[in-house]
mmCIF file of C-alpha atoms in Angstrom:
data_model
loop_
_atom_site.group_PDB
_atom_site.id
_atom_site.type_symbol
_atom_site.label_atom_id
_atom_site.label_comp_id
_atom_site.label_asym_id
_atom_site.label_seq_id
_atom_site.Cartn_x
_atom_site.Cartn_y
_atom_site.Cartn_z
ATOM 1 C CA MET A 300 14.725 19.401 10.918
ATOM 2 C CA GLN A 301 11.966 19.106 13.201
ATOM 3 C CA ASP A 302 9.828 15.933 12.717
ATOM 4 C CA ARG A 303 6.661 17.945 12.114
ATOM 5 C CA ASP A 304 8.279 19.939 9.232
ATOM 6 C CA ARG A 305 9.400 16.928 7.521
ATOM 7 C CA LYS A 306 7.910 16.502 3.989
ATOM 8 C CA GLY A 307 6.866 13.191 2.238
ATOM 9 C CA MET A 308 5.029 12.184 -0.839
ATOM 10 C CA VAL A 309 1.544 10.927 0.173
ATOM 11 C CA PHE A 310 -1.160 9.584 -2.250
ATOM 12 C CA ASN A 311 -3.970 9.002 0.082
ATOM 13 C CA VAL A 312 -5.248 9.323 3.796
ATOM 14 C CA GLN A 313 -7.840 6.897 4.490
ATOM 15 C CA ARG A 314 -10.046 7.370 7.513
ATOM 16 C CA PHE A 315 -12.193 4.793 9.369
ATOM 17 C CA SER A 316 -10.389 1.847 8.175
ATOM 18 C CA VAL A 317 -10.814 -1.491 9.846
ATOM 19 C CA HIS A 318 -8.578 -3.664 7.669
ATOM 20 C CA ASP A 319 -5.178 -2.403 8.238
ATOM 21 C CA GLY A 320 -4.557 -3.063 11.953
ATOM 22 C CA ASP A 321 -6.567 -3.294 15.015
ATOM 23 C CA GLY A 322 -9.622 -1.032 15.702
ATOM 24 C CA ILE A 323 -10.645 1.836 13.621
ATOM 25 C CA ARG A 324 -7.499 3.390 12.013
ATOM 26 C CA THR A 325 -6.381 6.226 9.758
ATOM 27 C CA VAL A 326 -4.166 4.907 7.013
ATOM 28 C CA VAL A 327 -1.554 7.106 5.425
ATOM 29 C CA PHE A 328 -0.437 5.732 2.068
ATOM 30 C CA LEU A 329 3.039 6.876 0.870
ATOM 31 C CA LYS A 330 4.299 6.723 -2.611
ATOM 32 C CA GLY A 331 7.461 4.637 -3.594
ATOM 33 C CA CYS A 332 7.885 0.936 -3.644
ATOM 34 C CA PRO A 333 10.842 -1.236 -4.552
ATOM 35 C CA LEU A 334 8.572 -4.187 -5.711
ATOM 36 C CA ARG A 335 6.605 -4.363 -8.944
ATOM 37 C CA CYS A 336 4.091 -7.035 -7.955
ATOM 38 C CA ARG A 337 2.124 -8.037 -11.033
ATOM 39 C CA TRP A 338 -1.155 -8.021 -9.025
ATOM 40 C CA CYS A 339 -0.531 -4.714 -7.168
ATOM 41 C CA SER A 340 -3.662 -3.128 -6.184
ATOM 42 C CA ASN A 341 -2.039 0.253 -5.702
ATOM 43 C CA PRO A 342 -0.059 0.763 -8.873
ATOM 44 C CA GLU A 343 0.014 4.460 -8.375
ATOM 45 C CA SER A 344 2.008 3.931 -5.384
ATOM 46 C CA GLN A 345 5.117 2.399 -6.933
ATOM 47 C CA HIS A 346 6.887 5.628 -8.317
ATOM 48 C CA ILE A 347 7.917 8.031 -5.699
ATOM 49 C CA THR A 348 6.968 11.014 -7.938
ATOM 50 C CA PRO A 349 3.554 12.348 -8.543
ATOM 51 C CA GLU A 350 1.762 10.806 -11.499
ATOM 52 C CA ARG A 351 -0.946 12.087 -13.773
ATOM 53 C CA ALA A 352 -4.088 10.153 -14.016
ATOM 54 C CA PHE A 353 -7.367 10.389 -16.076
ATOM 55 C CA ASN A 354 -10.433 8.477 -14.979
ATOM 56 C CA PRO A 355 -12.872 8.697 -17.785
ATOM 57 C CA ASN A 356 -15.758 7.458 -15.432
ATOM 58 C CA ARG A 357 -15.739 10.711 -13.568
ATOM 59 C CA CYS A 358 -15.638 12.788 -16.656
ATOM 60 C CA LEU A 359 -18.722 14.939 -17.402
ATOM 61 C CA THR A 360 -17.747 15.004 -21.014
ATOM 62 C CA ALA A 361 -17.194 18.142 -23.126
ATOM 63 C CA SER A 362 -20.779 18.651 -23.818
ATOM 64 C CA VAL A 363 -21.351 19.354 -20.044
ATOM 65 C CA CYS A 364 -18.101 20.698 -19.067
ATOM 66 C CA GLY A 365 -15.019 20.529 -21.267
ATOM 67 C CA ARG A 366 -12.866 23.017 -19.078
ATOM 68 C CA CYS A 367 -9.830 20.670 -19.319
ATOM 69 C CA VAL A 368 -9.755 20.754 -23.033
ATOM 70 C CA SER A 369 -10.082 24.379 -23.356
ATOM 71 C CA THR A 370 -7.186 24.905 -20.806
ATOM 72 C CA CYS A 371 -4.830 22.439 -22.531
ATOM 73 C CA THR A 372 -2.368 24.134 -24.857
ATOM 74 C CA THR A 373 -0.225 20.991 -25.636
ATOM 75 C CA GLY A 374 -2.577 18.830 -27.553
ATOM 76 C CA GLY A 375 -2.687 16.485 -24.584
ATOM 77 C CA LEU A 376 -6.470 16.568 -24.320
ATOM 78 C CA THR A 377 -8.579 16.302 -27.361
ATOM 79 C CA LEU A 378 -12.075 15.281 -28.365
ATOM 80 C CA THR A 379 -13.228 12.093 -29.981
ATOM 81 C CA ASP A 380 -15.860 12.049 -32.874
ATOM 82 C CA ASP A 381 -18.516 11.322 -30.296
ATOM 83 C CA GLY A 382 -17.680 14.079 -27.932
ATOM 84 C CA LEU A 383 -15.613 12.200 -25.293
ATOM 85 C CA ILE A 384 -12.238 13.488 -23.922
ATOM 86 C CA ARG A 385 -9.200 11.560 -24.960
ATOM 87 C CA TYR A 386 -5.933 11.928 -22.840
ATOM 88 C CA ASP A 387 -2.479 11.656 -24.640
ATOM 89 C CA ARG A 388 0.059 11.352 -21.778
ATOM 90 C CA LEU A 389 2.811 11.662 -24.504
ATOM 91 C CA LYS A 390 1.752 15.247 -25.305
ATOM 92 C CA CYS A 391 1.061 15.992 -21.730
ATOM 93 C CA THR A 392 3.664 18.357 -19.998
ATOM 94 C CA ASP A 393 2.291 17.782 -16.447
ATOM 95 C CA CYS A 394 1.652 21.469 -16.059
ATOM 96 C CA GLY A 395 -1.448 20.512 -14.088
ATOM 97 C CA ASP A 396 -3.716 23.177 -15.490
ATOM 98 C CA CYS A 397 -6.394 20.795 -16.500
ATOM 99 C CA VAL A 398 -6.285 19.134 -12.966
ATOM 100 C CA ARG A 399 -7.040 22.458 -11.385
ATOM 101 C CA GLN A 400 -9.858 23.192 -13.746
ATOM 102 C CA CYS A 401 -11.588 19.623 -13.500
ATOM 103 C CA PRO A 402 -14.592 19.765 -11.093
ATOM 104 C CA THR A 403 -14.909 16.051 -10.557
ATOM 105 C CA GLY A 404 -11.378 14.795 -10.154
ATOM 106 C CA ALA A 405 -11.424 12.939 -13.603
ATOM 107 C CA GLN A 406 -8.124 14.737 -14.270
ATOM 108 C CA SER A 407 -6.045 14.147 -11.210
ATOM 109 C CA TRP A 408 -2.579 13.725 -9.678
ATOM 110 C CA TYR A 409 -1.522 10.580 -7.579
ATOM 111 C CA GLY A 410 0.858 12.041 -5.047
ATOM 112 C CA GLU A 411 1.146 15.247 -3.082
ATOM 113 C CA GLU A 412 3.991 16.558 -0.789
ATOM 114 C CA ARG A 413 2.719 16.776 2.663
ATOM 115 C CA THR A 414 4.223 17.758 5.944
ATOM 116 C CA VAL A 415 4.150 15.413 9.123
ATOM 117 C CA ALA A 416 2.249 18.249 10.968
ATOM 118 C CA ASP A 417 -0.449 18.276 8.108
ATOM 119 C CA ILE A 418 -0.763 14.644 8.306
ATOM 120 C CA MET A 419 -1.015 14.618 12.196
ATOM 121 C CA LYS A 420 -3.647 17.370 12.151
ATOM 122 C CA ARG A 421 -5.860 15.053 9.940
ATOM 123 C CA VAL A 422 -4.924 11.857 12.068
ATOM 124 C CA GLU A 423 -5.852 13.442 15.362
ATOM 125 C CA GLU A 424 -9.262 14.692 14.273
ATOM 126 C CA ASP A 425 -10.417 10.905 14.862
ATOM 127 C CA ASP A 426 -8.777 10.340 18.108
ATOM 128 C CA VAL A 427 -12.071 9.613 19.848
ATOM 129 C CA PHE A 428 -12.550 6.668 17.501
ATOM 130 C CA TYR A 429 -9.095 5.272 18.111
ATOM 131 C CA THR A 430 -9.732 5.580 22.045
ATOM 132 C CA ARG A 431 -13.061 3.627 21.755
ATOM 133 C CA SER A 432 -11.888 0.976 19.400
ATOM 134 C CA GLY A 433 -8.179 0.438 20.160
ATOM 135 C CA GLY A 434 -7.169 1.769 16.772
ATOM 136 C CA GLY A 435 -4.758 4.414 15.639
ATOM 137 C CA LEU A 436 -2.325 5.390 12.774
ATOM 138 C CA THR A 437 -1.227 2.857 10.126
ATOM 139 C CA VAL A 438 1.443 3.828 7.591
ATOM 140 C CA SER A 439 1.120 1.931 4.387
ATOM 141 C CA GLY A 440 2.003 2.442 0.671
ATOM 142 C CA GLY A 441 3.752 1.653 -1.452
ATOM 143 C CA GLU A 442 6.367 0.840 0.986
ATOM 144 C CA PRO A 443 6.515 3.248 3.920
ATOM 145 C CA LEU A 444 10.258 2.537 4.454
ATOM 146 C CA ALA A 445 10.915 3.667 0.779
ATOM 147 C CA GLN A 446 10.601 7.245 2.516
ATOM 148 C CA PRO A 447 12.427 6.326 5.830
ATOM 149 C CA ASP A 448 12.841 9.735 7.333
ATOM 150 C CA PHE A 449 9.300 10.783 6.630
ATOM 151 C CA THR A 450 7.903 7.470 8.154
ATOM 152 C CA HIS A 451 10.160 7.831 11.254
ATOM 153 C CA SER A 452 9.199 11.444 11.741
ATOM 154 C CA LEU A 453 5.473 10.439 11.437
ATOM 155 C CA LEU A 454 5.922 7.608 13.927
ATOM 156 C CA ARG A 455 7.807 9.685 16.481
ATOM 157 C CA GLU A 456 5.005 12.443 16.279
ATOM 158 C CA ALA A 457 2.195 9.721 16.725
ATOM 159 C CA LYS A 458 3.915 8.400 19.741
ATOM 160 C CA ARG A 459 4.142 11.806 21.180
ATOM 161 C CA ALA A 460 0.463 11.959 20.644
ATOM 162 C CA ARG A 461 0.182 8.566 22.484
ATOM 163 C CA LEU A 462 -1.322 6.952 19.353
ATOM 164 C CA HIS A 463 -1.199 3.271 18.551
ATOM 165 C CA THR A 464 1.028 2.834 15.551
ATOM 166 C CA THR A 465 1.434 0.309 12.840
ATOM 167 C CA ILE A 466 3.150 -0.160 9.593
ATOM 168 C CA GLU A 467 2.483 -2.301 6.665
ATOM 169 C CA THR A 468 5.631 -3.276 4.896
ATOM 170 C CA CYS A 469 6.649 -5.550 1.943
ATOM 171 C CA GLY A 470 9.990 -6.079 3.918
ATOM 172 C CA GLN A 471 12.201 -4.952 0.967
ATOM 173 C CA CYS A 472 13.986 -2.223 2.872
ATOM 174 C CA ALA A 473 17.083 -1.492 4.853
ATOM 175 C CA THR A 474 17.197 -3.484 7.879
ATOM 176 C CA GLU A 475 18.344 -0.388 9.975
ATOM 177 C CA ASP A 476 15.286 1.503 8.811
ATOM 178 C CA LEU A 477 12.930 -1.296 9.755
ATOM 179 C CA ASP A 478 14.701 -1.574 13.057
ATOM 180 C CA LEU A 479 14.243 2.083 13.835
ATOM 181 C CA ALA A 480 10.479 1.968 12.926
ATOM 182 C CA CYS A 481 9.953 -1.213 15.157
ATOM 183 C CA ARG A 482 11.174 0.790 18.246
ATOM 184 C CA MET A 483 8.231 3.110 17.669
ATOM 185 C CA LEU A 484 5.545 0.578 16.651
ATOM 186 C CA ASP A 485 2.813 -1.100 18.679
ATOM 187 C CA SER A 486 2.362 -3.721 15.982
ATOM 188 C CA LEU A 487 3.760 -4.682 12.570
ATOM 189 C CA ILE A 488 2.146 -5.982 9.322
ATOM 190 C CA MET A 489 4.490 -7.537 6.839
ATOM 191 C CA ASP A 490 4.085 -9.507 3.786
ATOM 192 C CA VAL A 491 5.845 -12.681 2.888
ATOM 193 C CA LYS A 492 4.708 -13.626 -0.624
ATOM 194 C CA SER A 493 6.864 -16.710 -1.429
ATOM 195 C CA LEU A 494 9.865 -18.655 -0.070
ATOM 196 C CA ASP A 495 11.099 -19.301 -3.710
ATOM 197 C CA ALA A 496 13.659 -16.576 -4.410
ATOM 198 C CA ALA A 497 13.691 -17.077 -8.186
ATOM 199 C CA LYS A 498 9.934 -17.081 -8.493
ATOM 200 C CA HIS A 499 9.543 -14.096 -6.141
ATOM 201 C CA LYS A 500 11.999 -12.194 -8.350
ATOM 202 C CA GLU A 501 9.971 -13.049 -11.527
ATOM 203 C CA TYR A 502 6.618 -11.945 -10.205
ATOM 204 C CA THR A 503 7.732 -8.914 -8.064
ATOM 205 C CA GLY A 504 10.994 -7.770 -9.684
ATOM 206 C CA GLN A 505 13.087 -8.506 -6.479
ATOM 207 C CA SER A 506 14.351 -11.582 -4.718
ATOM 208 C CA ASN A 507 13.019 -12.426 -1.284
ATOM 209 C CA VAL A 508 16.389 -12.503 0.471
ATOM 210 C CA GLN A 509 16.241 -9.202 2.122
ATOM 211 C CA ILE A 510 12.562 -9.609 3.023
ATOM 212 C CA LEU A 511 13.157 -12.792 4.807
ATOM 213 C CA LYS A 512 16.418 -11.366 6.532
ATOM 214 C CA ASN A 513 14.224 -8.453 7.747
ATOM 215 C CA LEU A 514 11.511 -10.771 9.063
ATOM 216 C CA ASP A 515 14.054 -12.774 10.998
ATOM 217 C CA HIS A 516 15.634 -9.563 12.461
ATOM 218 C CA VAL A 517 12.228 -8.381 13.674
ATOM 219 C CA LEU A 518 11.392 -11.773 15.201
ATOM 220 C CA THR A 519 14.804 -11.996 16.823
ATOM 221 C CA HIS A 520 15.338 -8.540 18.138
ATOM 222 C CA PHE A 521 11.673 -7.582 18.751
ATOM 223 C CA PRO A 522 10.372 -10.768 20.304
ATOM 224 C CA ASP A 523 7.248 -9.045 21.959
ATOM 225 C CA LEU A 524 6.146 -6.928 19.188
ATOM 226 C CA PRO A 525 2.849 -8.135 17.803
ATOM 227 C CA VAL A 526 3.473 -9.210 14.162
ATOM 228 C CA LEU A 527 1.014 -10.054 11.543
ATOM 229 C CA VAL A 528 2.450 -11.896 8.494
ATOM 230 C CA ARG A 529 0.320 -11.962 5.554
ATOM 231 C CA THR A 530 0.457 -13.712 2.247
ATOM 232 C CA PRO A 531 -1.706 -12.724 -0.643
ATOM 233 C CA VAL A 532 -2.649 -15.904 -2.513
ATOM 234 C CA ILE A 533 -2.076 -15.185 -6.299
ATOM 235 C CA PRO A 534 -3.195 -17.700 -8.902
ATOM 236 C CA GLY A 535 -0.284 -18.992 -10.716
ATOM 237 C CA PHE A 536 2.280 -17.769 -8.329
ATOM 238 C CA ASN A 537 1.871 -19.242 -4.747
ATOM 239 C CA ASP A 538 -1.642 -20.851 -4.793
ATOM 240 C CA THR A 539 -0.768 -24.105 -3.533
ATOM 241 C CA GLU A 540 -1.106 -25.654 -0.091
ATOM 242 C CA GLU A 541 2.607 -26.486 -0.045
ATOM 243 C CA GLU A 542 3.772 -23.087 -0.652
ATOM 244 C CA ILE A 543 1.526 -21.631 1.886
ATOM 245 C CA MET A 544 2.023 -24.176 4.651
ATOM 246 C CA ALA A 545 5.871 -23.709 4.217
ATOM 247 C CA ILE A 546 5.553 -20.008 4.943
ATOM 248 C CA ARG A 547 3.291 -20.919 8.068
ATOM 249 C CA ARG A 548 5.980 -23.557 9.331
ATOM 250 C CA MET A 549 8.671 -21.019 8.974
ATOM 251 C CA LEU A 550 7.061 -18.628 11.724
ATOM 252 C CA PRO A 551 7.650 -19.182 15.527
ATOM 253 C CA ASP A 552 4.863 -20.441 17.654
ATOM 254 C CA ARG A 553 4.271 -17.264 19.700
ATOM 255 C CA PRO A 554 0.809 -15.752 20.608
ATOM 256 C CA ASN A 555 2.035 -12.372 19.373
ATOM 257 C CA VAL A 556 2.845 -13.690 15.888
ATOM 258 C CA ARG A 557 0.024 -14.318 13.669
ATOM 259 C CA TYR A 558 -0.464 -15.491 10.047
ATOM 260 C CA GLU A 559 -3.265 -14.669 7.480
ATOM 261 C CA VAL A 560 -3.878 -15.430 3.809
ATOM 262 C CA LEU A 561 -5.360 -12.819 1.543
ATOM 263 C CA THR A 562 -7.684 -13.696 -1.376
ATOM 264 C CA TYR A 563 -6.605 -12.322 -4.612
ATOM 265 C CA HIS A 564 -8.774 -9.638 -6.149
ATOM 266 C CA ARG A 565 -8.899 -7.211 -9.087
ATOM 267 C CA LEU A 566 -10.156 -4.240 -7.333
ATOM 268 C CA GLY A 567 -7.221 -2.164 -8.413
ATOM 269 C CA MET A 568 -7.374 -3.127 -12.059
ATOM 270 C CA PRO A 569 -9.031 0.192 -13.205
ATOM 271 C CA LYS A 570 -6.290 2.281 -11.912
ATOM 272 C CA TYR A 571 -3.788 0.802 -14.342
ATOM 273 C CA GLY A 572 -5.636 2.346 -17.131
ATOM 274 C CA TYR A 573 -5.918 5.747 -15.349
ATOM 275 C CA ILE A 574 -2.146 5.967 -15.287
ATOM 276 C CA GLY A 575 -1.536 4.252 -18.508
ATOM 277 C CA ARG A 576 -0.052 1.087 -17.497
ATOM 278 C CA PRO A 577 -0.925 -2.394 -18.765
ATOM 279 C CA TRP A 578 -2.734 -4.905 -16.399
ATOM 280 C CA LEU A 579 -0.584 -7.995 -16.339
ATOM 281 C CA MET A 580 -2.719 -10.576 -14.506
ATOM 282 C CA GLY A 581 -5.255 -11.174 -17.282
ATOM 283 C CA ASP A 582 -8.571 -12.719 -16.437
ATOM 284 C CA VAL A 583 -7.471 -15.082 -13.649
ATOM 285 C CA LYS A 584 -9.765 -15.186 -10.677
ATOM 286 C CA ALA A 585 -9.288 -16.583 -7.028
ATOM 287 C CA ASP A 586 -10.487 -20.066 -6.291
ATOM 288 C CA GLU A 587 -13.006 -19.508 -3.443
ATOM 289 C CA VAL A 588 -13.195 -23.362 -2.740
ATOM 290 C CA PHE A 589 -9.357 -23.716 -2.398
ATOM 291 C CA MET A 590 -9.211 -20.425 -0.210
ATOM 292 C CA LYS A 591 -11.765 -21.848 2.164
ATOM 293 C CA ALA A 592 -9.900 -25.281 2.443
ATOM 294 C CA LEU A 593 -6.717 -23.297 3.040
ATOM 295 C CA ARG A 594 -7.972 -21.346 5.868
ATOM 296 C CA GLU A 595 -9.442 -24.335 7.347
ATOM 297 C CA LYS A 596 -5.941 -26.064 7.210
ATOM 298 C CA LEU A 597 -4.266 -23.033 8.635
ATOM 299 C CA ALA A 598 -6.677 -22.997 11.576
ATOM 300 C CA ALA A 599 -6.034 -26.498 12.398
ATOM 301 C CA PHE A 600 -2.191 -26.002 11.987
ATOM 302 C CA SER A 601 -0.047 -27.507 14.807
ATOM 303 C CA ARG A 602 3.460 -28.254 14.966
#
């Protein structure tokens, strides 16, 4: 199969991003992830298949529109006593008729099969911004290497187009898939969430053994590749100075290896309701004072 004809399951293409690698970037978000992090801000990315979503905040209500209700024949969409639309995913057959009728995107799918050629056409539209800013293509997710063939094909096409390439990975993937990707990358962003294997499994559904193995493989076999290791600091999980500094001390002292901590946020919480899943993190919030002190400690770090 030609790389440009390769198909993958994509749930978003975000243009003009400045937080997912150097410069201005286009980020391609792929579905599928082996982890189930309790705090995941992209829950729609976890399952590799398309998922039905209903965002009531976008709904015009039946009094203004109501096209979806009149289209549904299974009882998946009904009206409440006050005229609002109720979505019952147990009665939904995923036919998609209501999605096609909805003018606002309140009824939608997360996930669409796209070809590499289709994605590259979109990415190359912003080539002028990459050139001026040092940006390029970032493949994210979910976990991009949950769809290794598509990710590899996309990276090959990006290199043919002389684009700067990055992937954001959780590290829970086959070492050979990560190795092949690194051969086509200009930089790598990788999460290390905790060095405690049991706690890592409790909060993400998987041990960290393969993740740490893969990080060691990258640092050993691609010593010149720019690598950004990131840790989301999650209340009740890894929000201690000891935990974070242990991760920092594990990393080699090289100019091309950087470390960054990310402040916990709840921006993805509404999406759990859209796809009918529970939000597991409750009302916990980030400790901004602690995060400021932690960043100062990291900035002053020296072996």
